[in-house]
């Protein structure tokens, strides 16, 4: 069995090594990922998964999953002082979660909550060669995670950090669509969590996850939930695909049908299928951004997979952040695995945003850390210290093309030329 850990210098960081942006809490969904390795071959999933048969696999990879580990450890690798709050069961999987976190740094497991009333969440990732992945996910303890859980842990953490001369500044929370307590009763618990965070003086950010459309999460009224939650969210960082499903399910189905039709033809021709985001045009993405700002989010960043990162902002006390609409493409890298790339993208954005960098820098950090992530098979071991990322950004790092129709957009001028596209809602002249 391969248990994924990071072997670079971040394992030996001490408190004085951390990138000074204030201290960040990453809370929410955490699980154990179990990834069987399939032998090389060309059999399809339909040919392999036949009732009554035994499928021989090879050594598995066991790693951490969920926003707490993926975004939290990505921030840790970069050098941000981060605290992790999640919930596991009093079982062997829970012990493994704690052990894997402690291997990265002993302090990272200190605020993980253990419950004897439920089991640890786990995901079995079925990923045969040249096949789309299938996830078998058990939410477990994540379903019972509550605002009370968070603030009980946060109160003790805040007191300890203040006594040590530190300060918790920001709360990042992730994956309410796969945490039943967060979308039940019209999202009341999620609203409580974010409103209390703001009352405590924290800046906030929120990431989402793709719900099963046929599950209770998929049938929840996410438009109503977001309308109540986003006024308490400073930075909202979902994927465009998630938002299209939640806000415009009919349009999502239309785009998904186009993607599936094209994917069938490309596979038949021996080509790699295009991503969902490659079937989105700027009009759809811009509409999503405008809706989310209107719901109350201060900053909206939409992850677009291999199509890059879209930014939309509303009013801001900082002129450089006010009324912006930008799109930046991904950096070109050799892809080893896409697991956790979106979470790494979020970590890159937050690291730059919380330091007070301008929007363009935060966006480049987002796609840079996302690119580093996909150079490794797991979510975070490919992410280096911030100095290495800075060096890569300062070099001639090639970009991937944006396939979306950008009618009405213009390429950025000057030092941003070739790196950004400027949308019709942008109030600046970069």
Tab-separated table of C-alpha atoms in Angstrom:
chain	number	residue	atom	x	y	z
A	1	UNK	CA	0.000	0.000	0.000
A	2	UNK	CA	1.288	3.465	-0.872
A	3	UNK	CA	0.441	6.138	1.689
A	4	UNK	CA	0.989	9.530	0.094
A	5	UNK	CA	3.118	12.007	1.989
A	6	UNK	CA	5.125	14.996	0.833
A	7	UNK	CA	8.871	14.575	1.056
A	8	UNK	CA	10.040	18.112	0.264
A	9	UNK	CA	11.232	20.749	2.705
A	10	UNK	CA	7.787	21.766	3.929
A	11	UNK	CA	7.845	18.801	6.293
A	12	UNK	CA	10.412	20.611	8.415
A	13	UNK	CA	8.780	24.039	8.578
A	14	UNK	CA	8.615	25.774	11.922
A	15	UNK	CA	6.433	28.696	12.955
A	16	UNK	CA	8.976	31.271	11.811
A	17	UNK	CA	9.053	29.886	8.265
A	18	UNK	CA	5.454	30.725	7.418
A	19	UNK	CA	4.366	33.252	4.846
A	20	UNK	CA	2.937	36.195	6.824
A	21	UNK	CA	-0.663	36.684	5.728
A	22	UNK	CA	-2.216	36.150	9.152
A	23	UNK	CA	-3.396	32.732	10.232
A	24	UNK	CA	-5.960	30.807	8.205
A	25	UNK	CA	-8.442	28.162	9.327
A	26	UNK	CA	-9.529	25.645	6.699
A	27	UNK	CA	-12.637	23.781	7.837
A	28	UNK	CA	-15.287	21.439	6.494
A	29	UNK	CA	-15.087	18.211	4.541
A	30	UNK	CA	-12.278	15.720	5.145
A	31	UNK	CA	-12.017	12.080	4.079
A	32	UNK	CA	-9.674	9.232	3.286
A	33	UNK	CA	-9.140	8.471	-0.408
A	34	UNK	CA	-8.448	4.852	-1.397
A	35	UNK	CA	-7.258	4.528	-4.990
A	36	UNK	CA	-6.728	0.975	-6.319
A	37	UNK	CA	-4.132	0.800	-9.081
A	38	UNK	CA	-5.447	-0.968	-12.172
A	39	UNK	CA	-3.085	-2.932	-14.417
A	40	UNK	CA	-2.442	-1.512	-17.860
A	41	UNK	CA	-4.989	-2.544	-20.440
A	42	UNK	CA	-7.724	-1.355	-22.730
A	43	UNK	CA	-10.790	-2.930	-21.112
A	44	UNK	CA	-13.685	-0.550	-20.609
A	45	UNK	CA	-15.507	-0.136	-17.310
A	46	UNK	CA	-18.450	-2.049	-18.780
A	47	UNK	CA	-16.153	-4.971	-19.608
A	48	UNK	CA	-14.534	-4.993	-16.166
A	49	UNK	CA	-17.461	-4.441	-13.819
A	50	UNK	CA	-19.613	-7.521	-14.382
A	51	UNK	CA	-21.602	-8.916	-11.414
A	52	UNK	CA	-20.082	-12.062	-9.945
A	53	UNK	CA	-16.570	-11.458	-11.291
A	54	UNK	CA	-13.335	-10.745	-9.441
A	55	UNK	CA	-11.194	-7.879	-10.725
A	56	UNK	CA	-7.517	-8.120	-9.838
A	57	UNK	CA	-5.897	-4.782	-8.995
A	58	UNK	CA	-2.471	-3.724	-7.777
A	59	UNK	CA	-1.037	-1.734	-4.869
A	60	UNK	CA	-3.413	1.038	-3.744
A	61	UNK	CA	-2.654	4.630	-2.927
A	62	UNK	CA	-4.169	5.863	0.319
A	63	UNK	CA	-4.245	9.628	0.729
A	64	UNK	CA	-6.231	12.421	2.304
A	65	UNK	CA	-9.129	14.044	0.490
A	66	UNK	CA	-11.563	16.885	0.976
A	67	UNK	CA	-11.101	20.612	1.295
A	68	UNK	CA	-9.521	20.450	4.758
A	69	UNK	CA	-6.595	18.380	3.546
A	70	UNK	CA	-6.376	19.531	-0.076
A	71	UNK	CA	-6.639	23.299	0.357
A	72	UNK	CA	-5.214	23.224	3.877
A	73	UNK	CA	-2.083	21.270	2.973
A	74	UNK	CA	-1.611	23.286	-0.227
A	75	UNK	CA	-1.542	26.477	1.872
A	76	UNK	CA	0.828	24.762	4.304
A	77	UNK	CA	3.178	23.804	1.468
A	78	UNK	CA	3.198	27.383	0.171
A	79	UNK	CA	4.098	28.588	3.658
A	80	UNK	CA	0.848	29.992	5.036
A	81	UNK	CA	0.221	29.384	8.741
A	82	UNK	CA	-2.867	27.173	8.605
A	83	UNK	CA	-5.088	25.355	11.111
A	84	UNK	CA	-7.343	22.480	10.054
A	85	UNK	CA	-10.790	21.732	11.496
A	86	UNK	CA	-12.690	18.662	10.321
A	87	UNK	CA	-14.570	15.729	11.808
A	88	UNK	CA	-13.741	12.006	11.761
A	89	UNK	CA	-15.049	8.882	13.461
A	90	UNK	CA	-13.405	6.924	16.284
A	91	UNK	CA	-12.281	4.227	13.856
A	92	UNK	CA	-9.219	3.030	11.956
A	93	UNK	CA	-9.854	5.422	9.047
A	94	UNK	CA	-10.039	8.321	11.509
A	95	UNK	CA	-6.711	7.267	13.009
A	96	UNK	CA	-5.204	7.176	9.520
A	97	UNK	CA	-6.476	10.694	8.773
A	98	UNK	CA	-4.844	12.011	11.939
A	99	UNK	CA	-1.615	10.128	11.259
A	100	UNK	CA	-1.328	11.402	7.687
A	101	UNK	CA	-1.865	14.995	8.839
A	102	UNK	CA	0.650	14.633	11.670
A	103	UNK	CA	3.257	13.327	9.244
A	104	UNK	CA	3.055	16.646	7.419
A	105	UNK	CA	3.284	18.652	10.657
A	106	UNK	CA	2.317	17.566	14.197
A	107	UNK	CA	0.138	20.659	14.726
A	108	UNK	CA	-2.050	19.968	11.694
A	109	UNK	CA	-4.076	17.229	13.405
A	110	UNK	CA	-4.610	19.101	16.687
A	111	UNK	CA	-8.047	20.509	15.806
A	112	UNK	CA	-9.529	17.459	14.080
A	113	UNK	CA	-12.719	16.490	15.935
A	114	UNK	CA	-13.362	12.817	16.747
A	115	UNK	CA	-16.949	11.576	17.120
A	116	UNK	CA	-17.939	8.180	18.463
A	117	UNK	CA	-21.388	8.476	16.894
A	118	UNK	CA	-20.410	8.134	13.229
A	119	UNK	CA	-17.707	6.807	10.923
A	120	UNK	CA	-14.904	8.539	9.061
A	121	UNK	CA	-15.710	9.634	5.535
A	122	UNK	CA	-13.940	7.754	2.747
A	123	UNK	CA	-13.872	7.691	-1.034
A	124	UNK	CA	-12.935	4.777	-3.275
A	125	UNK	CA	-11.599	6.215	-6.524
A	126	UNK	CA	-12.010	3.868	-9.494
A	127	UNK	CA	-9.646	5.189	-12.141
A	128	UNK	CA	-8.625	2.591	-14.757
A	129	UNK	CA	-6.178	3.719	-17.470
A	130	UNK	CA	-7.733	5.940	-20.162
A	131	UNK	CA	-11.122	5.948	-18.425
A	132	UNK	CA	-13.148	8.616	-16.662
A	133	UNK	CA	-13.032	8.269	-12.886
A	134	UNK	CA	-15.862	6.903	-10.746
A	135	UNK	CA	-16.096	7.875	-7.068
A	136	UNK	CA	-17.735	5.749	-4.373
A	137	UNK	CA	-18.138	8.225	-1.513
A	138	UNK	CA	-19.357	7.751	2.067
A	139	UNK	CA	-19.879	11.176	3.724
A	140	UNK	CA	-19.767	9.755	7.255
A	141	UNK	CA	-18.815	12.314	9.912
A	142	UNK	CA	-19.027	15.162	7.403
A	143	UNK	CA	-22.818	14.828	7.416
A	144	UNK	CA	-22.955	15.735	11.105
A	145	UNK	CA	-20.431	18.588	11.028
A	146	UNK	CA	-22.086	21.710	12.465
A	147	UNK	CA	-21.436	25.373	13.164
A	148	UNK	CA	-21.212	24.412	16.854
A	149	UNK	CA	-18.435	21.912	16.027
A	150	UNK	CA	-16.515	24.601	14.187
A	151	UNK	CA	-16.798	27.334	16.790
A	152	UNK	CA	-16.076	25.053	19.725
A	153	UNK	CA	-12.777	24.137	18.065
A	154	UNK	CA	-12.191	27.695	16.884
A	155	UNK	CA	-12.696	29.212	20.347
A	156	UNK	CA	-9.969	27.075	21.874
A	157	UNK	CA	-7.698	27.649	18.890
A	158	UNK	CA	-8.182	31.431	18.981
A	159	UNK	CA	-7.387	31.617	22.699
A	160	UNK	CA	-4.260	29.507	22.256
A	161	UNK	CA	-3.022	31.552	19.309
A	162	UNK	CA	-3.631	34.891	21.033
A	163	UNK	CA	-1.732	33.648	24.088
A	164	UNK	CA	1.142	32.760	21.759
A	165	UNK	CA	1.028	36.137	20.003
A	166	UNK	CA	-0.740	34.838	16.893
A	167	UNK	CA	-4.078	35.729	15.346
A	168	UNK	CA	-6.593	33.753	13.317
A	169	UNK	CA	-7.639	36.058	10.501
A	170	UNK	CA	-9.514	34.081	7.871
A	171	UNK	CA	-11.947	31.142	7.664
A	172	UNK	CA	-12.119	29.036	4.522
A	173	UNK	CA	-14.943	26.479	4.458
A	174	UNK	CA	-15.574	23.830	1.873
A	175	UNK	CA	-17.931	21.325	0.362
A	176	UNK	CA	-21.393	22.025	1.858
A	177	UNK	CA	-23.088	20.066	-0.999
A	178	UNK	CA	-21.619	16.833	0.395
A	179	UNK	CA	-22.222	17.691	4.066
A	180	UNK	CA	-25.897	16.977	4.777
A	181	UNK	CA	-26.117	19.205	7.832
A	182	UNK	CA	-25.067	22.196	5.747
A	183	UNK	CA	-27.846	22.040	3.152
A	184	UNK	CA	-30.651	20.654	5.343
A	185	UNK	CA	-33.453	22.997	6.401
A	186	UNK	CA	-32.712	25.457	3.609
A	187	UNK	CA	-29.031	25.763	4.525
A	188	UNK	CA	-29.710	27.192	7.983
A	189	UNK	CA	-26.527	25.691	9.475
A	190	UNK	CA	-24.366	27.070	6.653
A	191	UNK	CA	-25.821	30.564	7.090
A	192	UNK	CA	-25.262	30.340	10.858
A	193	UNK	CA	-21.650	29.291	10.344
A	194	UNK	CA	-20.793	32.195	8.054
A	195	UNK	CA	-22.767	34.843	9.928
A	196	UNK	CA	-21.051	33.883	13.191
A	197	UNK	CA	-17.651	33.965	11.492
A	198	UNK	CA	-18.302	37.544	10.382
A	199	UNK	CA	-19.513	38.460	13.891
A	200	UNK	CA	-16.145	37.229	15.191
A	201	UNK	CA	-14.319	39.549	12.797
A	202	UNK	CA	-13.025	36.900	10.395
A	203	UNK	CA	-12.789	37.330	6.669
A	204	UNK	CA	-14.404	34.371	4.917
A	205	UNK	CA	-14.232	32.249	1.801
A	206	UNK	CA	-16.362	29.359	0.552
A	207	UNK	CA	-15.724	26.508	-1.870
A	208	UNK	CA	-18.337	24.111	-3.195
A	209	UNK	CA	-18.482	20.556	-4.551
A	210	UNK	CA	-20.431	18.837	-7.287
A	211	UNK	CA	-23.531	17.170	-5.804
A	212	UNK	CA	-25.097	14.013	-7.207
A	213	UNK	CA	-28.050	15.469	-9.182
A	214	UNK	CA	-30.293	12.601	-8.045
A	215	UNK	CA	-29.417	12.930	-4.345
A	216	UNK	CA	-30.964	15.148	-1.677
A	217	UNK	CA	-28.042	17.536	-2.165
A	218	UNK	CA	-28.682	17.700	-5.899
A	219	UNK	CA	-32.347	18.489	-5.288
A	220	UNK	CA	-31.704	21.162	-2.635
A	221	UNK	CA	-32.630	24.750	-3.507
A	222	UNK	CA	-29.090	26.005	-3.896
A	223	UNK	CA	-30.147	29.344	-5.315
A	224	UNK	CA	-32.036	30.079	-2.089
A	225	UNK	CA	-29.209	28.719	0.075
A	226	UNK	CA	-26.624	30.879	-1.686
A	227	UNK	CA	-28.820	33.972	-1.537
A	228	UNK	CA	-28.877	33.628	2.262
A	229	UNK	CA	-25.200	32.666	2.647
A	230	UNK	CA	-23.240	34.827	0.201
A	231	UNK	CA	-23.848	38.160	1.995
A	232	UNK	CA	-21.515	36.744	4.678
A	233	UNK	CA	-18.899	35.468	2.183
A	234	UNK	CA	-15.991	37.671	1.125
A	235	UNK	CA	-14.554	35.304	-1.485
A	236	UNK	CA	-16.641	32.648	-3.255
A	237	UNK	CA	-14.576	30.087	-5.186
A	238	UNK	CA	-16.744	27.356	-6.773
A	239	UNK	CA	-16.357	25.817	-10.213
A	240	UNK	CA	-18.404	27.126	-13.111
A	241	UNK	CA	-19.774	23.604	-13.623
A	242	UNK	CA	-21.088	23.456	-10.045
A	243	UNK	CA	-22.744	26.851	-10.345
A	244	UNK	CA	-24.359	26.056	-13.682
A	245	UNK	CA	-25.906	22.886	-12.209
A	246	UNK	CA	-27.141	24.681	-9.095
A	247	UNK	CA	-28.447	27.878	-10.683
A	248	UNK	CA	-29.401	26.818	-14.224
A	249	UNK	CA	-29.996	23.041	-14.278
A	250	UNK	CA	-31.674	23.043	-17.712
A	251	UNK	CA	-28.733	24.878	-19.280
A	252	UNK	CA	-26.353	22.566	-17.436
A	253	UNK	CA	-28.094	19.533	-18.967
A	254	UNK	CA	-27.814	21.101	-22.421
A	255	UNK	CA	-24.070	21.751	-22.064
A	256	UNK	CA	-23.491	18.301	-20.529
A	257	UNK	CA	-25.254	16.645	-23.479
A	258	UNK	CA	-22.965	18.497	-25.905
A	259	UNK	CA	-19.926	17.460	-23.893
A	260	UNK	CA	-20.966	13.795	-23.802
A	261	UNK	CA	-21.723	13.703	-27.517
A	262	UNK	CA	-18.361	15.241	-28.368
A	263	UNK	CA	-16.559	12.967	-25.901
A	264	UNK	CA	-17.991	9.840	-27.534
A	265	UNK	CA	-16.778	10.980	-30.935
A	266	UNK	CA	-13.330	11.915	-29.608
A	267	UNK	CA	-12.869	8.602	-27.822
A	268	UNK	CA	-13.892	6.737	-30.959
A	269	UNK	CA	-11.192	8.670	-32.798
A	270	UNK	CA	-8.619	7.875	-30.112
A	271	UNK	CA	-8.500	11.461	-28.864
A	272	UNK	CA	-8.711	12.890	-25.361
A	273	UNK	CA	-12.192	14.320	-24.683
A	274	UNK	CA	-12.547	18.019	-23.967
A	275	UNK	CA	-13.475	19.209	-20.489
A	276	UNK	CA	-16.923	20.450	-19.478
A	277	UNK	CA	-15.521	23.972	-19.164
A	278	UNK	CA	-14.377	23.939	-22.798
A	279	UNK	CA	-18.067	23.928	-23.790
A	280	UNK	CA	-18.827	27.091	-21.807
A	281	UNK	CA	-18.698	30.477	-23.505
A	282	UNK	CA	-17.947	33.827	-21.910
A	283	UNK	CA	-21.620	34.816	-21.923
A	284	UNK	CA	-22.552	31.873	-19.664
A	285	UNK	CA	-19.571	32.356	-17.359
A	286	UNK	CA	-20.158	36.107	-17.123
A	287	UNK	CA	-23.817	35.577	-16.303
A	288	UNK	CA	-22.892	33.252	-13.435
A	289	UNK	CA	-20.377	35.751	-12.093
A	290	UNK	CA	-22.894	38.606	-12.198
A	291	UNK	CA	-25.573	36.538	-10.439
A	292	UNK	CA	-23.250	35.544	-7.613
A	293	UNK	CA	-22.088	39.116	-7.040
A	294	UNK	CA	-25.742	40.209	-6.980
A	295	UNK	CA	-26.403	37.570	-4.293
A	296	UNK	CA	-23.888	39.267	-2.014
A	297	UNK	CA	-20.423	37.763	-2.555
A	298	UNK	CA	-17.696	40.425	-2.616
A	299	UNK	CA	-15.302	38.468	-4.856
A	300	UNK	CA	-16.247	35.557	-7.125
A	301	UNK	CA	-13.640	33.276	-8.677
A	302	UNK	CA	-14.937	30.543	-10.979
A	303	UNK	CA	-12.650	27.573	-11.543
A	304	UNK	CA	-12.728	26.476	-15.170
A	305	UNK	CA	-10.503	23.393	-15.197
A	306	UNK	CA	-8.136	23.457	-18.165
A	307	UNK	CA	-9.830	26.661	-19.367
A	308	UNK	CA	-8.367	28.748	-16.562
A	309	UNK	CA	-9.866	31.023	-13.941
A	310	UNK	CA	-12.563	33.726	-14.130
A	311	UNK	CA	-12.814	36.629	-11.676
A	312	UNK	CA	-15.758	38.936	-11.006
A	313	UNK	CA	-15.911	41.534	-8.226
A	314	UNK	CA	-18.391	44.113	-6.967
A	315	UNK	CA	-17.904	47.114	-4.714
A	316	UNK	CA	-14.594	47.216	-2.860
A	317	UNK	CA	-12.763	49.587	-0.543
A	318	UNK	CA	-9.691	48.935	-2.686
A	319	UNK	CA	-10.073	50.517	-6.113
A	320	UNK	CA	-7.928	47.879	-7.803
A	321	UNK	CA	-10.436	45.206	-6.673
A	322	UNK	CA	-13.626	47.127	-7.507
A	323	UNK	CA	-15.822	46.047	-10.449
A	324	UNK	CA	-13.362	43.708	-12.119
A	325	UNK	CA	-14.021	41.013	-14.732
A	326	UNK	CA	-10.976	39.043	-15.847
A	327	UNK	CA	-10.128	35.630	-17.294
A	328	UNK	CA	-6.684	34.048	-17.237
A	329	UNK	CA	-5.636	30.779	-18.939
A	330	UNK	CA	-3.929	27.820	-17.287
A	331	UNK	CA	-0.205	27.242	-17.310
A	332	UNK	CA	1.056	24.370	-19.465
A	333	UNK	CA	2.445	21.414	-17.493
A	334	UNK	CA	2.815	17.647	-17.803
A	335	UNK	CA	-0.331	16.331	-16.121
A	336	UNK	CA	0.089	13.360	-13.768
A	337	UNK	CA	-3.296	13.618	-12.022
A	338	UNK	CA	-6.085	16.142	-11.580
A	339	UNK	CA	-7.229	15.111	-8.091
A	340	UNK	CA	-7.481	18.189	-5.870
A	341	UNK	CA	-6.436	20.652	-8.577
A	342	UNK	CA	-9.404	22.909	-7.856
A	343	UNK	CA	-8.577	22.963	-4.144
A	344	UNK	CA	-4.971	23.858	-4.957
A	345	UNK	CA	-6.208	26.651	-7.224
A	346	UNK	CA	-8.216	28.014	-4.297
A	347	UNK	CA	-5.129	27.870	-2.066
A	348	UNK	CA	-3.083	29.847	-4.568
A	349	UNK	CA	-5.753	32.519	-4.882
A	350	UNK	CA	-6.209	32.865	-1.116
A	351	UNK	CA	-2.465	33.036	-0.425
A	352	UNK	CA	-2.113	36.043	-2.741
A	353	UNK	CA	-5.460	37.650	-1.860
A	354	UNK	CA	-4.820	37.552	1.887
A	355	UNK	CA	-1.394	39.124	1.398
A	356	UNK	CA	-3.097	42.080	-0.292
A	357	UNK	CA	-1.900	41.484	-3.833
A	358	UNK	CA	-3.911	42.838	-6.803
A	359	UNK	CA	-6.479	40.712	-8.682
A	360	UNK	CA	-4.135	39.807	-11.530
A	361	UNK	CA	-1.527	38.464	-9.107
A	362	UNK	CA	-4.117	36.467	-7.153
A	363	UNK	CA	-5.408	34.924	-10.384
A	364	UNK	CA	-1.917	33.992	-11.567
A	365	UNK	CA	-1.185	32.433	-8.194
A	366	UNK	CA	-4.424	30.476	-8.471
A	367	UNK	CA	-3.573	28.891	-11.817
A	368	UNK	CA	0.103	28.488	-10.884
A	369	UNK	CA	-0.596	26.464	-7.740
A	370	UNK	CA	-3.272	24.517	-9.616
A	371	UNK	CA	-0.707	23.705	-12.312
A	372	UNK	CA	1.853	22.539	-9.745
A	373	UNK	CA	-0.801	20.299	-8.210
A	374	UNK	CA	-1.521	18.368	-11.408
A	375	UNK	CA	2.184	17.605	-11.895
A	376	UNK	CA	1.775	14.967	-9.141
A	377	UNK	CA	-0.752	12.131	-8.960
A	378	UNK	CA	-2.145	13.287	-5.606
A	379	UNK	CA	-3.532	16.675	-4.589
A	380	UNK	CA	-0.678	18.392	-2.769
A	381	UNK	CA	2.744	16.728	-3.040
A	382	UNK	CA	3.505	18.645	-6.260
A	383	UNK	CA	3.026	22.038	-4.598
A	384	UNK	CA	6.358	23.639	-3.587
A	385	UNK	CA	7.270	26.539	-1.313
A	386	UNK	CA	6.228	30.009	-2.427
A	387	UNK	CA	9.761	30.924	-3.545
A	388	UNK	CA	9.688	28.175	-6.185
A	389	UNK	CA	6.273	29.317	-7.408
A	390	UNK	CA	7.547	32.903	-7.627
A	391	UNK	CA	10.496	31.725	-9.726
A	392	UNK	CA	8.221	29.869	-12.137
A	393	UNK	CA	5.912	32.871	-12.440
A	394	UNK	CA	8.885	35.114	-13.202
A	395	UNK	CA	9.999	32.814	-16.010
A	396	UNK	CA	8.614	32.110	-19.458
A	397	UNK	CA	5.887	29.726	-18.328
A	398	UNK	CA	3.775	28.747	-21.337
A	399	UNK	CA	-0.019	29.025	-21.239
A	400	UNK	CA	-2.771	26.783	-22.542
A	401	UNK	CA	-5.222	28.245	-25.063
A	402	UNK	CA	-8.709	29.292	-23.970
A	403	UNK	CA	-11.230	27.498	-26.185
A	404	UNK	CA	-14.269	29.499	-25.054
A	405	UNK	CA	-15.920	32.089	-27.278
A	406	UNK	CA	-14.688	35.398	-25.810
A	407	UNK	CA	-16.798	37.677	-27.976
A	408	UNK	CA	-17.042	41.105	-26.344
A	409	UNK	CA	-13.819	40.594	-24.386
A	410	UNK	CA	-10.458	42.208	-25.138
A	411	UNK	CA	-6.891	41.049	-24.492
A	412	UNK	CA	-5.185	42.896	-21.649
A	413	UNK	CA	-2.608	45.467	-22.673
A	414	UNK	CA	0.849	46.340	-21.367
A	415	UNK	CA	2.520	44.057	-18.867
A	416	UNK	CA	-0.575	41.848	-18.739
A	417	UNK	CA	-0.623	41.255	-22.488
A	418	UNK	CA	-1.107	37.600	-23.410
A	419	UNK	CA	-1.881	36.696	-19.793
A	420	UNK	CA	-5.392	38.051	-19.242
A	421	UNK	CA	-8.623	38.777	-21.043
A	422	UNK	CA	-10.718	41.717	-19.875
A	423	UNK	CA	-14.506	41.357	-19.756
A	424	UNK	CA	-17.177	43.914	-20.661
A	425	UNK	CA	-18.029	44.460	-16.965
A	426	UNK	CA	-14.462	45.438	-16.035
A	427	UNK	CA	-14.130	49.085	-14.963
A	428	UNK	CA	-10.351	49.280	-15.399
A	429	UNK	CA	-8.293	49.852	-18.532
A	430	UNK	CA	-5.537	47.250	-18.061
